[in-house]
C-alpha positions as a printed Julia matrix, in Angstrom:
337×3 Matrix{Float64}:
 190.29  202.82  19.24
 189.3   202.13  15.54
 187.45  199.03  14.02
 185.99  198.79  11.13
 184.7   195.81  10.67
 180.9   194.86   9.77
 180.62  192.54  12.79
 179.97  193.41  16.31
 183.12  193.59  18.63
 183.0   191.56  21.35
 183.8   192.88  24.63
 185.52  190.02  27.84
 184.75  191.69  30.88
 186.48  189.69  34.06
 185.22  190.24  37.24
 187.37  189.45  40.28
 185.8   189.06  43.41
 184.62  192.71  45.18
 184.43  193.98  42.23
 182.1   197.36  41.96
 178.38  196.18  40.6
 177.39  199.84  39.73
 180.69  200.46  37.76
 180.51  197.83  35.58
 176.63  197.63  34.68
 177.36  201.16  33.75
 180.39  200.07  31.62
 178.33  197.29  29.74
 175.4   199.75  29.42
 176.04  202.5   26.32
 176.61  198.87  24.71
 173.35  197.44  24.82
 171.4   200.63  24.11
 173.33  201.3   20.82
 172.0   197.7   19.86
 168.86  199.18  20.88
 169.31  202.33  18.69
 170.62  200.95  15.6
 168.37  197.95  15.41
 171.39  195.42  15.0
 173.93  193.76  17.19
 176.63  196.17  17.49
 178.47  194.84  20.04
 178.38  190.87  21.82
 179.36  190.45  25.89
 180.31  187.83  28.25
 180.88  188.31  32.08
 184.08  186.07  32.63
 185.7   185.21  36.74
 188.65  183.05  37.06
 186.44  179.75  38.73
 183.54  180.91  37.15
 179.5   181.34  38.8
 178.57  183.07  41.01
 180.42  186.39  41.49
 180.07  188.74  44.35
 180.49  192.63  43.76
 181.6   194.39  46.67
 177.77  196.05  47.15
 176.82  192.31  48.07
 175.88  191.9   45.01
 175.89  189.03  42.85
 176.3   188.55  38.97
 176.47  184.5   37.2
 180.07  184.65  35.82
 181.12  182.19  33.1
 184.14  180.42  33.34
 188.13  181.72  32.2
 188.7   179.11  31.05
 186.05  178.22  28.69
 186.73  181.0   26.57
 190.04  180.74  25.6
 189.62  179.54  23.04
 187.83  182.28  22.3
 188.12  185.44  20.22
 186.96  188.85  21.45
 187.97  192.37  20.49
 188.4   194.22  23.59
 188.52  192.64  27.66
 187.99  194.75  30.57
 189.0   193.56  33.73
 187.02  194.66  36.58
 188.07  194.83  39.93
 187.61  196.89  43.83
 188.75  195.81  46.43
 192.73  193.99  47.5
 193.08  192.85  43.4
 196.29  191.85  45.15
 194.55  187.93  45.86
 193.59  187.84  42.49
 196.6   188.62  40.57
 197.3   184.74  39.27
 199.37  182.88  36.22
 195.99  181.81  34.76
 194.46  185.61  34.56
 197.6   186.83  33.45
 198.26  183.99  31.08
 194.64  184.5   30.12
 195.36  188.06  29.18
 198.45  188.1   27.38
 197.21  185.44  25.09
 194.65  187.55  23.77
 196.46  190.63  23.98
 198.51  188.97  21.62
 196.07  188.17  19.54
 195.0   191.34  19.06
 192.83  192.25  21.5
 192.52  195.46  23.3
 192.97  195.08  26.79
 191.91  197.39  29.59
 190.97  197.65  32.94
 188.34  199.26  35.59
 188.26  200.9   39.37
 191.71  198.96  39.78
 192.46  196.15  37.65
 194.89  198.6   36.24
 196.66  196.92  39.14
 196.21  193.96  38.1
 197.51  194.4   34.42
 200.09  196.02  35.64
 201.61  192.94  37.75
 200.49  191.5   34.54
 203.35  192.99  32.69
 200.3   194.99  29.94
 200.84  198.44  31.25
 204.73  198.26  31.14
 206.2   202.25  30.08
 202.08  202.38  29.2
 199.94  205.64  30.71
 197.2   204.81  32.88
 194.69  206.02  35.44
 192.69  204.12  38.52
 190.39  206.08  41.12
 192.02  208.65  43.09
 192.47  206.05  46.13
 195.09  203.93  44.99
 196.8   206.53  43.03
 199.31  207.34  45.05
 199.91  202.8   45.54
 199.64  202.57  41.14
 202.65  204.66  41.87
 204.56  203.23  44.32
 204.48  199.48  43.5
 204.14  200.2   39.47
 207.04  202.72  38.8
 207.56  201.98  35.53
 203.0   202.61  34.53
 202.33  206.85  33.95
 200.1   206.65  36.49
 197.31  209.03  35.85
 195.12  211.17  37.26
 192.52  211.39  34.29
 189.39  209.7   33.67
 190.21  207.11  31.53
 192.71  206.57  29.55
 193.43  206.11  26.31
 197.23  204.54  25.53
 196.74  202.35  21.87
 195.67  199.66  23.11
 195.95  199.45  26.28
 192.52  201.55  27.83
 192.5   202.27  31.6
 188.76  203.95  33.68
 188.99  205.19  37.36
 185.34  203.84  37.42
 182.62  205.72  39.24
 180.73  207.62  37.1
 183.01  207.71  34.48
 182.38  204.3   32.82
 179.49  205.24  30.54
 182.44  208.4   28.96
 184.71  205.88  28.76
 182.5   203.27  27.31
 180.32  205.99  24.46
 184.24  206.26  23.55
 184.56  203.27  23.26
 181.34  203.2   20.45
 182.57  206.56  19.61
 185.72  204.76  17.24
 183.8   201.6   16.01
 180.76  202.91  15.06
 180.98  206.9   15.72
 179.81  210.16  16.52
 175.94  209.25  16.04
 175.65  205.98  17.87
 177.58  207.67  20.71
 175.63  211.1   20.98
 172.33  208.47  20.49
 172.98  205.55  23.01
 174.57  209.45  25.77
 170.95  209.87  25.52
 169.42  206.91  25.37
 171.66  206.73  28.98
 170.47  210.46  30.6
 174.46  211.18  30.4
 173.52  214.63  28.98
 177.45  215.8   28.25
 180.58  213.39  27.24
 183.25  214.53  29.58
 186.19  214.24  26.61
 189.82  212.56  26.62
 192.65  214.14  29.11
 189.13  215.19  31.79
 190.63  214.9   35.23
 189.38  213.57  38.21
 189.44  216.16  40.37
 188.75  218.58  38.41
 188.73  221.11  40.27
 185.4   222.6   39.81
 182.19  223.09  41.61
 181.34  220.54  43.76
 178.38  218.17  42.69
 175.77  220.45  45.09
 176.68  223.54  43.64
 178.98  224.38  47.12
 182.71  226.39  45.48
 185.37  227.2   47.75
 187.2   230.33  46.93
 190.43  229.94  44.39
 192.67  230.65  47.96
 191.64  227.7   49.58
 191.56  225.65  46.55
 195.39  226.73  45.77
 196.26  226.09  48.52
 194.57  222.72  48.93
 197.03  222.57  45.74
 199.5   223.31  47.48
 199.21  221.24  50.68
 198.44  218.19  47.71
 201.48  218.79  46.12
 204.06  218.74  49.88
 202.77  215.71  50.96
 206.07  214.38  52.01
 208.25  216.91  53.11
 204.88  219.23  54.44
 205.1   222.96  54.92
 203.63  225.08  57.53
 199.94  226.84  57.3
 202.51  230.39  56.97
 204.3   229.16  54.72
 201.54  228.99  52.95
 199.89  231.99  52.82
 203.13  233.8   51.79
 202.69  231.59  48.32
 199.19  232.73  48.37
 199.2   235.96  49.26
 197.1   236.21  53.12
 197.04  235.56  56.13
 196.75  232.72  58.86
 193.71  234.11  60.48
 191.38  235.07  56.12
 192.61  231.3   56.04
 191.79  229.72  58.8
 188.87  231.32  58.93
 187.91  230.71  54.71
 188.55  226.91  55.88
 186.66  226.73  58.18
 183.57  227.96  56.46
 184.11  226.16  53.44
 185.37  222.45  54.2
 184.45  222.58  58.28
 188.26  222.01  58.76
 191.28  224.2   59.52
 194.0   224.49  56.95
 195.97  222.97  60.3
 193.68  219.48  60.75
 192.55  219.35  56.5
 196.55  219.27  55.65
 197.27  217.03  58.22
 193.91  214.72  56.99
 195.27  214.19  53.49
 198.72  213.4   54.73
 196.37  210.39  56.56
 194.56  209.73  53.3
 197.69  208.99  51.72
 199.07  206.46  54.52
 195.84  204.46  54.55
 196.72  204.24  51.0
 199.81  203.12  51.39
 198.98  201.49  54.5
 196.15  199.29  53.34
 197.08  198.72  49.79
 200.92  197.79  49.63
 203.46  196.11  51.45
 205.78  199.2   51.93
 207.01  199.31  55.78
 205.18  201.31  58.37
 207.71  203.5   58.81
 208.5   204.24  55.64
 204.37  204.26  55.23
 204.82  207.68  57.89
 207.72  209.43  55.75
 206.02  209.12  52.93
 203.11  210.67  54.51
 205.04  214.21  56.38
 205.51  212.75  60.03
 209.54  212.06  61.77
 207.73  209.75  64.31
 206.72  206.85  63.83
 204.21  206.86  67.03
 203.33  210.37  65.9
 201.99  208.93  63.44
 199.92  205.99  64.27
 198.88  208.22  67.12
 197.1   210.06  64.38
 196.45  207.7   62.53
 194.27  206.07  65.79
 192.84  208.98  66.39
 191.6   209.4   62.21
 190.81  206.34  61.64
 189.73  204.44  64.53
 192.66  202.08  64.78
 196.27  201.23  64.48
 198.54  201.41  60.95
 199.15  197.52  61.85
 195.65  197.1   62.36
 194.73  198.18  59.72
 196.8   197.08  56.97
 194.93  193.69  58.09
 190.86  195.06  58.18
 191.86  197.38  55.18
 191.73  194.37  52.98
 188.52  193.17  54.51
 186.23  194.13  51.26
 183.56  197.0   51.82
 180.73  194.91  52.82
 182.09  193.54  54.94
 184.22  196.32  57.28
 182.22  199.84  56.03
 185.74  201.61  56.54
 184.5   204.57  56.98
 182.49  203.37  60.24
 186.5   203.72  62.27
 186.8   207.66  60.85
 186.0   209.48  63.62
 184.31  212.65  62.44
 184.72  216.25  62.73
């Protein structure tokens, strides 16, 4: 995106209840740094919510926000929706109308984390490329087939921009700064917030490189995992995977146990269940269809495996899984090992 005016770039961040505080603040901070380093107000921002006032984030912290309706006559260059848990609960006529109004006036409209679900529900991502956090990608694909869902960290599709959240928001903001004020200011802002390497457009959420703590699984393990991830709905047998990567089942078992701490069979089952959990908690797709989409021909087997992994049935999780993290903390349900 490119803005040529000398006037400050006007940003609006629309947060929903249980938004991700770290991602939202991380997105704003490079703009603060850019203003400080340039000795001028290059960016102005407001944070709003539909109802205004104090808005609780997913980590239990809160932020003061302006009421959305108080800004309806204001002009903004960039409008970003920042959401996290249960974005479907925050679709409303006032939010959709405001987003469309700013889009029609020429604003670039975007999203952080699950904010893309709100844009998609409003019809603002139809026939566009967009991204969400990897945990929600399957749900996005299922719910919005008219959106080209990407696994990239961030996507710039003309005047629609989206970011998966987390630490990628800093890269997202720096690319915006680069587009509006050039590489020199973006580099300065990156150094100031100690962001040592700007990830390029097209960088993937799971690049297949070394883990953050430095451990790198052998290529044959990573290729096996890739095959598993590409065959979730109709699972292959472990011998078929071994044949595809040209290794014995005994060797693959040993490598998975060493580097993944699970056998290939258990790992494959678990990633299918993880996909199922996203569809259970983030969509209204019938549970029988979720089971099939996750490679379980038997509903009984699916429910039993689901309970063993997450500590509650799919039907129970469909209710509890929509409760924000700080009140439920879903990993506590998961059984280790």
